[in-house]
Coordinates of C-alpha atoms and ligand atoms in Angstrom, one line a residue:
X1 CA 0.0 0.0 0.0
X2 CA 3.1 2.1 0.8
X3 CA 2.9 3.9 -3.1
X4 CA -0.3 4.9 -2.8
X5 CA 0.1 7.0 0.3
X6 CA 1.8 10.8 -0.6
X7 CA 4.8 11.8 0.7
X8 CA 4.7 13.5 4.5
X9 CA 4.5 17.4 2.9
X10 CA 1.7 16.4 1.2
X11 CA -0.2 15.3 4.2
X12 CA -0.6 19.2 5.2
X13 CA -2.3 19.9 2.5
X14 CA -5.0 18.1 3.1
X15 CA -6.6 19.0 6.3
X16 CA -7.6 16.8 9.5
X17 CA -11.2 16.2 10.2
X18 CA -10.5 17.5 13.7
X19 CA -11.6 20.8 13.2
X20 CA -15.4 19.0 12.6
X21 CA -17.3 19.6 15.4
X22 CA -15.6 16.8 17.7
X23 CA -13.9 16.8 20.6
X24 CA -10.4 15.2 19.8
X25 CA -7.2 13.6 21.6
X26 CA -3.8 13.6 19.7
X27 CA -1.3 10.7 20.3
X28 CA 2.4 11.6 20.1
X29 CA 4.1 8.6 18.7
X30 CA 7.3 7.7 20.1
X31 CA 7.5 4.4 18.4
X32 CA 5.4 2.1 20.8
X33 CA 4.2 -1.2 18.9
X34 CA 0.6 -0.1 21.1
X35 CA 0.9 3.2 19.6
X36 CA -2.5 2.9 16.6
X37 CA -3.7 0.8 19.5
X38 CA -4.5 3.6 21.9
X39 CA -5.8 6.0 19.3
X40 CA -8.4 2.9 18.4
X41 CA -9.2 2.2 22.1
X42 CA -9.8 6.2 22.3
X43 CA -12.4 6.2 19.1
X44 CA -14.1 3.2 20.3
X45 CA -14.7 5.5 23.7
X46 CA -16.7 7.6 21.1
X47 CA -13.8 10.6 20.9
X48 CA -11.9 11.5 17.8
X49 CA -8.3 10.6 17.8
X50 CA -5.2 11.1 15.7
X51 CA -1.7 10.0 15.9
X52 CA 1.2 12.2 15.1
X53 CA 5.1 11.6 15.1
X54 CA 6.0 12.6 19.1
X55 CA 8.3 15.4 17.9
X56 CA 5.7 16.9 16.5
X57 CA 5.8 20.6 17.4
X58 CA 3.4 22.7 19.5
X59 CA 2.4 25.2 17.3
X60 CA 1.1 22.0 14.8
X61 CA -0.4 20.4 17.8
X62 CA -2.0 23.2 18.4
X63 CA -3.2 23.8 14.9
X64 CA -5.4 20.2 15.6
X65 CA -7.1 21.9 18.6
X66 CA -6.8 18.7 20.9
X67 CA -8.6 18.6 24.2
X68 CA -5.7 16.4 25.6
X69 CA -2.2 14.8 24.5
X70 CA -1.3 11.3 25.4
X71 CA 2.2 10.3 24.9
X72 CA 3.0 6.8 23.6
X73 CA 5.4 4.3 24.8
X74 CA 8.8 3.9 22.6
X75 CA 11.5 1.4 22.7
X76 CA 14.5 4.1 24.0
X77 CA 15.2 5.2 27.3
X78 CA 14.9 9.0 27.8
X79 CA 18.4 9.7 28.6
X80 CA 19.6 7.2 25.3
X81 CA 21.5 9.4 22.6
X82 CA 19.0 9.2 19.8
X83 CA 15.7 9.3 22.1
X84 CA 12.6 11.4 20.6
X85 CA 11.5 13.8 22.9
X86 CA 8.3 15.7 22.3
X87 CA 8.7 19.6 21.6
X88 CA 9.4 21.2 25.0
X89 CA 6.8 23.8 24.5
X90 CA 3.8 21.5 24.3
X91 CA 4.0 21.6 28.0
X92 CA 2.9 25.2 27.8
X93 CA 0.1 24.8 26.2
X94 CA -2.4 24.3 29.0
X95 CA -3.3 20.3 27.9
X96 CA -4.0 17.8 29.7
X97 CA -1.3 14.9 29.2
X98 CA -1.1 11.1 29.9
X99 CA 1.7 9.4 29.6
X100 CA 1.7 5.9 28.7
X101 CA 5.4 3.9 30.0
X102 CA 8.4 5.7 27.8
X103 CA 5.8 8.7 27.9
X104 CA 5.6 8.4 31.5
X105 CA 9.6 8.8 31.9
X106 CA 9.4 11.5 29.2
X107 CA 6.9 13.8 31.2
X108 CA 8.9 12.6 34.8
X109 CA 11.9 13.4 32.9
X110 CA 10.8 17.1 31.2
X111 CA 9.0 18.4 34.3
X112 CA 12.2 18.1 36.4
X113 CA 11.8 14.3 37.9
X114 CA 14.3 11.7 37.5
X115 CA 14.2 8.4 35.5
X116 CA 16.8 5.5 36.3
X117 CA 16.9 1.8 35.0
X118 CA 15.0 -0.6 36.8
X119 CA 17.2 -3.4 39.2
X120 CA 14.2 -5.8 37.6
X121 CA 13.1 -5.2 33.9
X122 CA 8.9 -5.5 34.5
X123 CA 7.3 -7.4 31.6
X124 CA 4.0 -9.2 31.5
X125 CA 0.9 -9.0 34.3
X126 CA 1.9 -7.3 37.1
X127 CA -1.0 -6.6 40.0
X128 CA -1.3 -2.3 40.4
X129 CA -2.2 -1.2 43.7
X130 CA -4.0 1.6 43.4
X131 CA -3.4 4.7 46.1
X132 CA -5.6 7.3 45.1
X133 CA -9.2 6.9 44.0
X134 CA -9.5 9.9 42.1
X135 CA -8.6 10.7 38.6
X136 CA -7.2 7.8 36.5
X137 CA -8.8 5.5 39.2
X138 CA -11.9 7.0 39.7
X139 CA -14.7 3.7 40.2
X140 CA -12.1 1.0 39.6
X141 CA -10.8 -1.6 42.0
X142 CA -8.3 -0.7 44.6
X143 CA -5.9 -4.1 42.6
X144 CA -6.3 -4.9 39.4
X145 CA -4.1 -6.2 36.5
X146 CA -1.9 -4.7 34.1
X147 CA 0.2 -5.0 31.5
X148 CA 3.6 -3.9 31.9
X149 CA 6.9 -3.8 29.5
X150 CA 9.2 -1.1 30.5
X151 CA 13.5 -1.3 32.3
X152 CA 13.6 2.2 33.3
X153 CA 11.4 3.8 36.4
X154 CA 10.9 6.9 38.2
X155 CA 13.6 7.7 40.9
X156 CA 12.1 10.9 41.3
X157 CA 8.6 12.6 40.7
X158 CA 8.9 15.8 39.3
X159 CA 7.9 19.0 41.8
X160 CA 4.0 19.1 42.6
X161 CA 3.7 15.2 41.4
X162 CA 2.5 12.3 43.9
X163 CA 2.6 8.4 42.7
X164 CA -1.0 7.2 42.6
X165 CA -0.3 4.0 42.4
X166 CA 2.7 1.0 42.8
X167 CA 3.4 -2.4 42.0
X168 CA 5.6 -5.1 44.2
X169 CA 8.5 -3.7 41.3
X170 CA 7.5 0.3 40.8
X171 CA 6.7 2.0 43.2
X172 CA 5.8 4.6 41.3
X173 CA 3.4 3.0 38.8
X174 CA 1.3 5.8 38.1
X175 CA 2.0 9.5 38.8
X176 CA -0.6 12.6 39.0
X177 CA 0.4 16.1 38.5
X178 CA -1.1 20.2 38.4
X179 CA -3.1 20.5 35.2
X180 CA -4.5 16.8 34.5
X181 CA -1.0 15.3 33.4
X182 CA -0.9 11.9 34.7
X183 CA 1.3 9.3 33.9
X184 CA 1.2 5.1 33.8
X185 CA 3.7 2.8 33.7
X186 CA 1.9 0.1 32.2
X187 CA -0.8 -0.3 29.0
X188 CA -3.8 0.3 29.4
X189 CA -4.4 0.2 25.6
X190 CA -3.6 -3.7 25.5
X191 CA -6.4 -6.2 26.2
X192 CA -4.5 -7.6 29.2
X193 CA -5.4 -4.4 31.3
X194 CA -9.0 -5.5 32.0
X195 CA -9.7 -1.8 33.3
X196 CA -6.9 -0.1 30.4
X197 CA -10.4 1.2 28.7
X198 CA -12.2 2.6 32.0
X199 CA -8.7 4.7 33.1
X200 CA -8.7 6.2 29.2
X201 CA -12.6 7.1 29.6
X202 CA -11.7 8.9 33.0
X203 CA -8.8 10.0 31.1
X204 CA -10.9 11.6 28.5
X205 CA -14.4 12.5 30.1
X206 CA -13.0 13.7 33.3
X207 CA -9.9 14.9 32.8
X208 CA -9.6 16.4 29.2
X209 CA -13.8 17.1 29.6
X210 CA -14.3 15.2 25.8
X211 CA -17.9 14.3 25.3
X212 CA -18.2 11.4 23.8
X213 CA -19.6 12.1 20.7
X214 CA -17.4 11.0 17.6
X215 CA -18.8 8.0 15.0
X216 CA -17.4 7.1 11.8
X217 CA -20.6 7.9 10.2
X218 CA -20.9 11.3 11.4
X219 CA -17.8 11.4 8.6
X220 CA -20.4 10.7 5.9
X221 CA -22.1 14.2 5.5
X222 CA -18.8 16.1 6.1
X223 CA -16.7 13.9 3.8
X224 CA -19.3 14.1 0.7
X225 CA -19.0 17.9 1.3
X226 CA -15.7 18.0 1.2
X227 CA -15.2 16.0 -1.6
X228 CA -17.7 18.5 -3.7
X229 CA -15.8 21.5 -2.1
X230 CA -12.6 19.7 -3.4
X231 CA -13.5 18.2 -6.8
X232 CA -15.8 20.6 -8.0
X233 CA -17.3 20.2 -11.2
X234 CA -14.3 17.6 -12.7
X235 CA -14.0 14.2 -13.7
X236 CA -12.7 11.5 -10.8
X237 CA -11.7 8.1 -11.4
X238 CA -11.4 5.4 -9.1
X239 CA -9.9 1.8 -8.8
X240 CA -12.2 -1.1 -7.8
X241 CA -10.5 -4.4 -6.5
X242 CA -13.3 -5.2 -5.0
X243 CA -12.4 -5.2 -1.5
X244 CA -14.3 -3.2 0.9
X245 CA -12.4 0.2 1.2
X246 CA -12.1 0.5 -2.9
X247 CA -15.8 -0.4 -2.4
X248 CA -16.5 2.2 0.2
X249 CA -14.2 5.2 -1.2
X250 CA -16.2 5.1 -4.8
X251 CA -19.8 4.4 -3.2
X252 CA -18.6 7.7 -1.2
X253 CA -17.3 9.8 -4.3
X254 CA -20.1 8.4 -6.4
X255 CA -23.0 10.4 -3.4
X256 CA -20.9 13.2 -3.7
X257 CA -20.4 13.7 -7.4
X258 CA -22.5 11.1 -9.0
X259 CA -21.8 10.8 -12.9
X260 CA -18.5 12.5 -12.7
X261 CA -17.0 9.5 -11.1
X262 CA -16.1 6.9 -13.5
X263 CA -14.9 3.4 -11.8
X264 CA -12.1 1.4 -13.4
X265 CA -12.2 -2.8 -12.8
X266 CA -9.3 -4.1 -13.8
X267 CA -9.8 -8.0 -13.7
X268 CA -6.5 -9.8 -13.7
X269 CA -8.0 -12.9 -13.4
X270 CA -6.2 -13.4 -10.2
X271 CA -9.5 -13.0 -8.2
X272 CA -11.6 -15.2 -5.9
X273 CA -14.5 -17.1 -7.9
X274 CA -17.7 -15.1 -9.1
X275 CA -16.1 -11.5 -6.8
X276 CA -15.8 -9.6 -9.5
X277 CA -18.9 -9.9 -11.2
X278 CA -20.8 -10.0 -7.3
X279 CA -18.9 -6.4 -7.2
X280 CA -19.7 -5.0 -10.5
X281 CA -23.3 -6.2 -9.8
X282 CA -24.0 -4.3 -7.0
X283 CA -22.3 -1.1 -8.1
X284 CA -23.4 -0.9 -11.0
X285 CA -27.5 -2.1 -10.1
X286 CA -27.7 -1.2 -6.4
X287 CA -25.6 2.0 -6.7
X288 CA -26.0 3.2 -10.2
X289 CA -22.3 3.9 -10.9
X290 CA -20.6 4.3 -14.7
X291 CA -17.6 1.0 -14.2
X292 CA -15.3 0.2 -17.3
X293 CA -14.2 -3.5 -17.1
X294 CA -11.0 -4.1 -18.3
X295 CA -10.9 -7.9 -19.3
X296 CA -6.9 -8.4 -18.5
X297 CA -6.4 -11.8 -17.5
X298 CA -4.2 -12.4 -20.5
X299 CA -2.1 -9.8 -19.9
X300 CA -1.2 -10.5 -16.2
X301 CA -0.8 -14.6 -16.9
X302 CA 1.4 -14.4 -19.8
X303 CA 3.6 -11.4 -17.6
X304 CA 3.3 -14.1 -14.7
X305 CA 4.5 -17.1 -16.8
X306 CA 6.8 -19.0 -15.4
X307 CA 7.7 -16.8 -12.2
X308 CA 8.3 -18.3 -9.0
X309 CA 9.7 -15.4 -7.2
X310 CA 6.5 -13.9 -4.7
X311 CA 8.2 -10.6 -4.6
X312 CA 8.3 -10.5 -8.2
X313 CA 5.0 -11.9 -8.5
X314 CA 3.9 -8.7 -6.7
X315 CA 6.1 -6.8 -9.2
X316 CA 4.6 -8.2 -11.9
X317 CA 0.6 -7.5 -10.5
X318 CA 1.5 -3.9 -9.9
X319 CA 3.6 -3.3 -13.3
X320 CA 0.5 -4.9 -15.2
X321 CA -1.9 -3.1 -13.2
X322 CA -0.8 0.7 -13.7
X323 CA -0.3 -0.4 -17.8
X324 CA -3.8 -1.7 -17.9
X325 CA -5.1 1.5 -15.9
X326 CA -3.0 3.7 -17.5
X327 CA -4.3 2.4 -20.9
X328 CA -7.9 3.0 -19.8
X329 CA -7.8 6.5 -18.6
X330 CA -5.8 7.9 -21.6
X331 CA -8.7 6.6 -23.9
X332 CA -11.2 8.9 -20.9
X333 CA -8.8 12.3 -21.6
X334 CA -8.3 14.4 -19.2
X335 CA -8.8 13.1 -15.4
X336 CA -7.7 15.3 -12.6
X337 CA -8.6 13.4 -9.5
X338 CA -8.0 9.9 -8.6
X339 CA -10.0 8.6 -5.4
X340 CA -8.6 5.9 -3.6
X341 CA -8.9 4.1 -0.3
X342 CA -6.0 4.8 1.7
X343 CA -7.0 4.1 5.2
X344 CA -5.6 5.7 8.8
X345 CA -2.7 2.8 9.1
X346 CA -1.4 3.1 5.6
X347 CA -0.8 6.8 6.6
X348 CA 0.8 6.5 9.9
X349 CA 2.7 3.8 8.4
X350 CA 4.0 6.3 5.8
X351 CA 4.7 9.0 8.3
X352 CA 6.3 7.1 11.3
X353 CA 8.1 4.0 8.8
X354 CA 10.8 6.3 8.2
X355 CA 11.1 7.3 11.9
X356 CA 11.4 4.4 13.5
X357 CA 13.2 2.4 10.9
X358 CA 10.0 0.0 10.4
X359 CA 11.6 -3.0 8.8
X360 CA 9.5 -4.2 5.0
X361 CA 8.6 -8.0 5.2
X362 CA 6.8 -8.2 1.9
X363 CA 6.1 -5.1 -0.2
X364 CA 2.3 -5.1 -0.4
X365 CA 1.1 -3.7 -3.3
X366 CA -2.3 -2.2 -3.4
X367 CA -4.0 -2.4 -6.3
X368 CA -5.8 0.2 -6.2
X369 CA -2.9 2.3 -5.3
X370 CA -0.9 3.9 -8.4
X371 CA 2.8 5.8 -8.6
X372 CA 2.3 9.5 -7.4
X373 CA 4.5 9.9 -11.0
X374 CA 0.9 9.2 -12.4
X375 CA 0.5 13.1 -11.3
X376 CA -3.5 12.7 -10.3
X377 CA -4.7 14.9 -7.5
X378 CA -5.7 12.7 -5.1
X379 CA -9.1 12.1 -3.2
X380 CA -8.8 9.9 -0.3
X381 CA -11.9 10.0 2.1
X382 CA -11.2 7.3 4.0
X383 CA -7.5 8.7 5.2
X384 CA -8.8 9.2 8.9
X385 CA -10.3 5.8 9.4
X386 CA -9.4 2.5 10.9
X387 CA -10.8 -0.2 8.7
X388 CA -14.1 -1.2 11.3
X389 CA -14.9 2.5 10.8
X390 CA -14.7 2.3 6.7
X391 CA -17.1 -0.9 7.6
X392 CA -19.5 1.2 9.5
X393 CA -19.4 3.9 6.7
X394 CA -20.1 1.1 3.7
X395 CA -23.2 -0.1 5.6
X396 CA -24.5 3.4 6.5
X397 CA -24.2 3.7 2.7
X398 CA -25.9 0.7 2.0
X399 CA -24.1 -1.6 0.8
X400 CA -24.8 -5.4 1.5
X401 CA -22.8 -7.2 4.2
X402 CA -20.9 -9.4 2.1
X403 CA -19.1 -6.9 0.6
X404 CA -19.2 -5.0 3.4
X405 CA -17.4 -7.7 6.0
X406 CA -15.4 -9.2 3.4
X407 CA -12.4 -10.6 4.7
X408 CA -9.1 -9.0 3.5
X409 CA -7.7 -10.2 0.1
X410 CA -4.2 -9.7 -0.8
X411 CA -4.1 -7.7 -4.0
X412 CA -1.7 -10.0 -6.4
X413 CA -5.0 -12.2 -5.6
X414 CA -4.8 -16.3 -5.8
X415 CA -1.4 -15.3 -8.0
X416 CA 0.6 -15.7 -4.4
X417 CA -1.6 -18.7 -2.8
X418 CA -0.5 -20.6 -5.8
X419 CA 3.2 -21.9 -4.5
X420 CA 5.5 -21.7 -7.6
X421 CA 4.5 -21.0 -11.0
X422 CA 0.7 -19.3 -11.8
X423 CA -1.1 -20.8 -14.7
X424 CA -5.2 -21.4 -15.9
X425 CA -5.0 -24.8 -14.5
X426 CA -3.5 -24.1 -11.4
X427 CA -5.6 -21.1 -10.8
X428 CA -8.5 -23.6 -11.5
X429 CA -7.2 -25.7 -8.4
X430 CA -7.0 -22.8 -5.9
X431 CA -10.1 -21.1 -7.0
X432 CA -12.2 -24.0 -6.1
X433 CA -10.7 -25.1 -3.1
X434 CA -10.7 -21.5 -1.8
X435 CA -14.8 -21.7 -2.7
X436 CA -14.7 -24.7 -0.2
X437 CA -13.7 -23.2 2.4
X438 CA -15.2 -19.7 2.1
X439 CA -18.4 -21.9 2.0
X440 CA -17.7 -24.3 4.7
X441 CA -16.7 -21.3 7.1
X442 CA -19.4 -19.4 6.2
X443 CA -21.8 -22.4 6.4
X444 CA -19.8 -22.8 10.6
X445 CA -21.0 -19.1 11.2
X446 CA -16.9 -18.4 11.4
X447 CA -16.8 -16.0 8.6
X448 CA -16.5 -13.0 10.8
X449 CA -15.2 -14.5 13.7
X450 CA -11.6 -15.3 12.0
X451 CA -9.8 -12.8 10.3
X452 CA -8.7 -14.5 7.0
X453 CA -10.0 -18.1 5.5
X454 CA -8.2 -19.3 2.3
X455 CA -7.0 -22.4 0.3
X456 CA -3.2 -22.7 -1.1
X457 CA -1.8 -24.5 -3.5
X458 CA 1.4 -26.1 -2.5
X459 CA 4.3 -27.4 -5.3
X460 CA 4.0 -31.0 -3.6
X461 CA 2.1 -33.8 -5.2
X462 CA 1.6 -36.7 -3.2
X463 CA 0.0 -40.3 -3.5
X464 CA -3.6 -41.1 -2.4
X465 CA -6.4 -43.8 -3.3
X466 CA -9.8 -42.6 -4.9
X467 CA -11.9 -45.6 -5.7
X468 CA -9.5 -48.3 -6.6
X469 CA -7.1 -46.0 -8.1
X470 CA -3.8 -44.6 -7.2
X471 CA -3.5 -41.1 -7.6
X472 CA -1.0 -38.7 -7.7
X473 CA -2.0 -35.4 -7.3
X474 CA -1.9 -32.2 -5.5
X475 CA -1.6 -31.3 -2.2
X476 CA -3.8 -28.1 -0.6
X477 CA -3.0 -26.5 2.4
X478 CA -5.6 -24.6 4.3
X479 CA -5.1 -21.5 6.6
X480 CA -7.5 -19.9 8.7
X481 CA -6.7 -17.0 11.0
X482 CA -7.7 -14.9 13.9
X483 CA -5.8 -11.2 14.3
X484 CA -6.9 -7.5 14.9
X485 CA -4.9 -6.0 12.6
X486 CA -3.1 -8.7 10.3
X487 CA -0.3 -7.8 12.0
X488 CA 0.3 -10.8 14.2
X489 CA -2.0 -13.5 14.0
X490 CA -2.9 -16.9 15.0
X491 CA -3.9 -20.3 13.6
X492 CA -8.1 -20.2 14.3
X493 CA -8.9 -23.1 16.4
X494 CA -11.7 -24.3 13.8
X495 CA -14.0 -27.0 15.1
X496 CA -12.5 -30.5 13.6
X497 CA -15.8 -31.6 12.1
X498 CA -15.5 -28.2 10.4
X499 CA -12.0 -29.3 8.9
X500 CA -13.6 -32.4 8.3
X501 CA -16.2 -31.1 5.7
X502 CA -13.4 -28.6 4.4
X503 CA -10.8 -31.7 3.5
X504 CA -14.0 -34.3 2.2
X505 CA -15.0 -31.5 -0.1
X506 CA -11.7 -30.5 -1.6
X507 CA -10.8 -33.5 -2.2
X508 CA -14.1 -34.5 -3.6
X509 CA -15.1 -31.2 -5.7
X510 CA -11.9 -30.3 -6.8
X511 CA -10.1 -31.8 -9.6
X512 CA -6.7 -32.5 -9.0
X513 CA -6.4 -32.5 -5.4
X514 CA -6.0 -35.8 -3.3
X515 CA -5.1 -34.0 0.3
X516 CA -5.4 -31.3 2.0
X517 CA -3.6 -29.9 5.6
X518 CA -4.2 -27.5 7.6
X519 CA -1.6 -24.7 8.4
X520 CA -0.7 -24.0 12.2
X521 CA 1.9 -21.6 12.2
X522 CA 1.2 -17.7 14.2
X523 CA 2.8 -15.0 13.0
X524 CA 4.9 -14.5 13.7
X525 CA 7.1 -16.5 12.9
X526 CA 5.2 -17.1 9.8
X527 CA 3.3 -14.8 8.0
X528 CA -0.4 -15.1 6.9
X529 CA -0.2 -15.5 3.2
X530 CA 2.5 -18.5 2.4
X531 CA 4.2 -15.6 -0.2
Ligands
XMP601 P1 1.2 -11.2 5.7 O1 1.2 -12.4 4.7 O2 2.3 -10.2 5.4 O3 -0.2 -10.5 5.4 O4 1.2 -11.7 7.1 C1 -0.7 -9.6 6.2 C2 -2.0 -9.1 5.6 O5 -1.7 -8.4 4.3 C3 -2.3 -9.1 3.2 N1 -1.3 -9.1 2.2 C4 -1.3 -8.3 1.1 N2 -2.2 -7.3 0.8 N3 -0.9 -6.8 -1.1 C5 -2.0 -6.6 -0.3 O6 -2.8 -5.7 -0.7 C6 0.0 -7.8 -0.8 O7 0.9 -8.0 -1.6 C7 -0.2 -8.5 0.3 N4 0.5 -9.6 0.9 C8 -0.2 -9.9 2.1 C9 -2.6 -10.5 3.7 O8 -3.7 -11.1 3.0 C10 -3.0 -10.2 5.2 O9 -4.3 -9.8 5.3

C-alpha cells in the first residue's frame, strides 16, 4: 500500500477532520508497537483521535485543537542518545497529558523528575495497587491487573507530582500532577489491562472534559462535502478491486459527485471465484455507478509465466496493473482526480516508517494504489479511518454485508496462494478449493469471527487412493486465522468436524487434489499468506 500513500508534505495539504465539530485527543508517537492501539481504544470510547510523530511541534499540535495529549510508549530510554522527545513547549500549552510507560519517563523526565533503569526489567501481568481513587482511578478496583513492559522507572517525581499507584516492582506506577498530566507505567491500551479502557474514559471524560460524541458515520455528511468543495465540477476516477475500502471510497465519491465518477475494474484474473462480477453487480445495479471492465487476464498470466519469485510476483501484479489503468484512462482524456482508499494505518505507516526504521517483510502492493508519478490529485476520504470504521461507513451507505465484512484479500489475488509458477489450471485448483472453504466457514458461522479463511496450492504432489485407483495429485493447504490488525496472527482453532467437511469437499469437488492440511503456524514466525 506504501505507493499509494503521498509523501509527509503532502499530508498538510489536506486538512484533518478535527476541526469537525468533535472533541479530539492527539497521540504523540514515540514508536510504541501499542501506539495505533491507543488512538483505536480512544475512538471506540466515542472521541476522535489522531496519531502524530512525538516530535511533532506545539504550534502543529495546536493547529489540531486537541482537548488532551497522550504520549506513547517507545523502545529508548529517555536519557539514550537518539531518544525522541516531544517539543518542550507542548507543556505550555495548557493540555491535559497522559503518559503511557516511555511517555511516563518522558513527562517525569521534562518536568524536572528523574528516571533510572529498573534493578528488575517488569514485563508481562503485574498486580497495580492503586493509592488514590481519584482521577485515572476513579470507580475502579483498589488491585487490578496490568500489563507492563518497560527497564527504566521513576527515581524521582517531578515538583507538585505524587505516585497514585505501585506495583511489588515500581513504586511509582502511576503518577498525577497540576493540570490533569498523569502518567502510567503500564498499558492500558492492550487487552491484558481488563480496566486499560475505563482509566482512558476517565482520562478523557474527566480529565480532558471530551464528550463522547465521535462516530465514523458522522464522517459521511462532512466527507461528501468535502469531496464537492474539493472536486468541483471535474472528472474522478477510481480503482475497484473489489475489496471493501475500494468499495467504500467510490460508493462515497459516487453520493458526492455522481456521474462525474467513472470506476475502473481491472480483472487480472487473479480473483476469488464469481467476486468480481458479485462487485460490478451491485455497483453498477444497487448503486447506479458508470464502471469500465478491463478484461486483463491475458495480460497479467502471460507477464506471470513462469515466475516463482512472490516478490516479483507482486512486481509483476503492480507493473501490469498501472499499464492496464493507464491504458484505460488515456482513452477517458483528461482526469484530474483519482479517489482511492488509503485508510488511517497506511498513513501513519507512511509517516512514522521512516522514523522508526519499520523493517519491510513483503512489499504489499495495493491495487488500487498507483505511482504519485501518475500526477492525479488525489481524493482519499477514508485517510482518517481505521478499517471497522470504513465498515461502519459502507453499511450506512448501503451496501450489503458481504461486501461489506469481506475478509481481507491480498491484491496479487490467488497469484501468491499458488506456490510456484501461476497458470489457468493451477488457478483452476486454488479457486475451487478456496470456494470450499469460504463456504464451509461461512456455512460454521466463522466468517466473521476469523480474520482471513483461504486455500493454497502447495508445489507437492503426493499419493492417495480414490476408488481403486492410485493417484498422484496435488496437495492443498488450508489456513484460517484470527488477528486484529493482520499484524500478528494466530492459527483459528476451527471445530475439527468443520475441517472435516473442508478436506472431504476439496478433495471430492476439486479436480486435481487428493489432500489437504491445515496450516498451524502464528505469525509470527510465519506470516499469513505462504508468499
Ligand atoms: P502477511 O502475509 O504479510 O499478510 O502476514 C498480512 C495481511 O496483508 C495481506 N497481504 C497483502 N495485501 N498486497 C495486499 O494488498 C499484498 O501484496 C499482500 N500480501 C499480504 C494478507 O492477506 C494479510 O491480510
Amino acid at each position: 500500500m506504501i505507493a499509494a500513500v503521498p509523501p509527509a508534505s503532502d499530508l498538510a495539504s489536506q486538512p484533518p477532520p478535527s476541526k469537525l465539530a468533535f472533541d479530539s485527543v492527539l497521540v504523540l508517537d514515540f514508536g510504541s508497537q501499542y501506539s495505533q492501539l491507543i488512538a483505536r481504544r480512544i475512538r471506540e470510547l466515542k472521541v476522535y483521535c489522531e496519531l502524530v510523530p512525538g516530535t511533532t511541534s506545539a504550534a502543529e499540535i495546536s493547529r489540531h485543537r486537541p482537548r488532551g495529549l497522550v504520549l506513547s510508549g517507545g523502545p529508548a530510554s529517555v536519557y539514550d542518545q537518539d531518544a525522541l522527545h516531544p517539543d518542550p513547549a507542548i507543556y505550555d500549552l495548557g493540555l491535559p497529558i497522559l503518559g503511557i510507560c516511555y511517555g511516563m519517563q518522558l513527562l517525569a523526565h521534562d518536568l524536572g523528575g528523574r528516571v533510572k533503569p529498573a534493578t528488575k526489567r517488569e514485563y508481562g501481568l503485574a498486580s497495580v495497587v492503586v493509592d488514590s481513587e481519584d482521577g485515572l482511578f476513579a470507580g475502579l478496583p483498589q488491585e487490578m491487573p496490568v500489563w507492563m513492559s518497560h527497564g527504566d522507572v521513576i527515581e524521582q517525581l517531578p515538583p507538585g507530582y505524587r505516585s497514585v499507584a505501585h506495583t511489588l516492582n515500581s513504586p511509582v506506577a502511576a503518577m498525577a500532577g497540576p493540570g490533569g498530566r498523569v502518567g502510567i507505567q503500564f498499558h492500558p491500551e492492550v487487552a491484558h489491562t481488563p480496566q486499560g479502557a475505563a482509566m482512558l474514559a476517565n482520562f478523557l471524560y474527566q480529565t480532558c472534559g471530551c464528550q463522547p460524541n465521535w462516530e465514523a458515520t458522522s464522517f459521511v455528511d462532512q466527507a461528501i462535502a468535502e469531496i464537492r468543495g474539493r472536486v468541483g465540477d471535474s472528472q474522478v476516477i477510481c480503482a475497484l478491486s473489489g475489496g471493501v475500502d475500494s468499495a467504500v471510497v467510490a460508493t462515497l465519491v459516487h453520493r458526492a459527485i455522481g456521474d462525474q465518477l467513472t470506476c475502473i475494474f481491472v480483472d487480472n484474473g487473479l480473483l476469488r471465484r464469481g467476486e468480481a462480477d458479485r462487485v460490478i453487480d451491485v455497483l453498477t445495479r444497487n448503486m447506479r455507478m458508470k464502471i469500465i471492465r478491463v478484461e486483463a487476464e491475458a495480460r497479467f498470466l502471460d507477464a506471470l509465466a513462469g515466475v516463482v519469485d512472490p516478490e516479483e510476483k507482486r512486481r509483476i501484479v503492480g507493473r501490469e496493473f498501472i499499464a492496464a489503468f493507464e491504458e484505460e484512462t488515456g482513452r477517458l482524456g483528461a482526469v484530474p482526480f483519482l479517489a482511492q482508499g488509503t485508510l488511517y494505518p497506511d498513513v501513519i505507516e507512511s509517516t512514522s516508517a521512516d522514523t522508526f526504521g519499520a523493517h519491510k517483510i513483503k512489499t504489499h502492493h495495493n491495487v488500487g494504489g498507483l505511482p504519485l508519478g501518475m500526477r492525479f490529485q488525489l481524493v482519499e476520504p477514508l485517510r482518517y479511518l481505521f478499517k471497522d470504521e470504513v465498515r461502519r461507513v459502507g453499511r450506512a451507505l448501503g451496501l450489503p454485508d458481504d461486501l461489506v465484512m469481506r475478509q481481507p484479500f491480498p491484491g496479487p489475488g490467488l497469484a501468491i496462494r499458488i506456490i510456484g509458477a501461476v497458470n489457468r489450471e493451477r488457478l483452476e485448483t486454488v479457486r475451487g478449493a478456496d470456494w470450499v472453504v469460504i463456504d464451509e466457514i461461512k456455512h460454521s458461522g466463522l466468517y466473521g469471527q476469523v480474520w482471513q479463511s483461504f486455500a493454497i496450492l502447495t508445489p507437492v504432489s503426493s499419493v492417495g487412493v480414490m476408488g481403486d485407483f492410485r493417484t498422484y495429485a496435488n496437495v492443498v493447504a488450508v489456513r484460517i486465522v484470527t488477528s486484529e490488525d493482520g499484524m500478528t496472527a494466530d492459527w483459528a482453532r476451527v471445530p475439527y468436524d468443520v475441517l472435516a467437511d473442508i478436506s472431504r469437499r476439496i478433495v471430492n469437488e476439486v479436480p486435481g487434489v487428493n489432500r489437504v492440511v491445515y496450516d498451524i503456524s502464528s505469525k509470527p514466525p510465519s506470516t499469513i499468506e505462504w508468499e
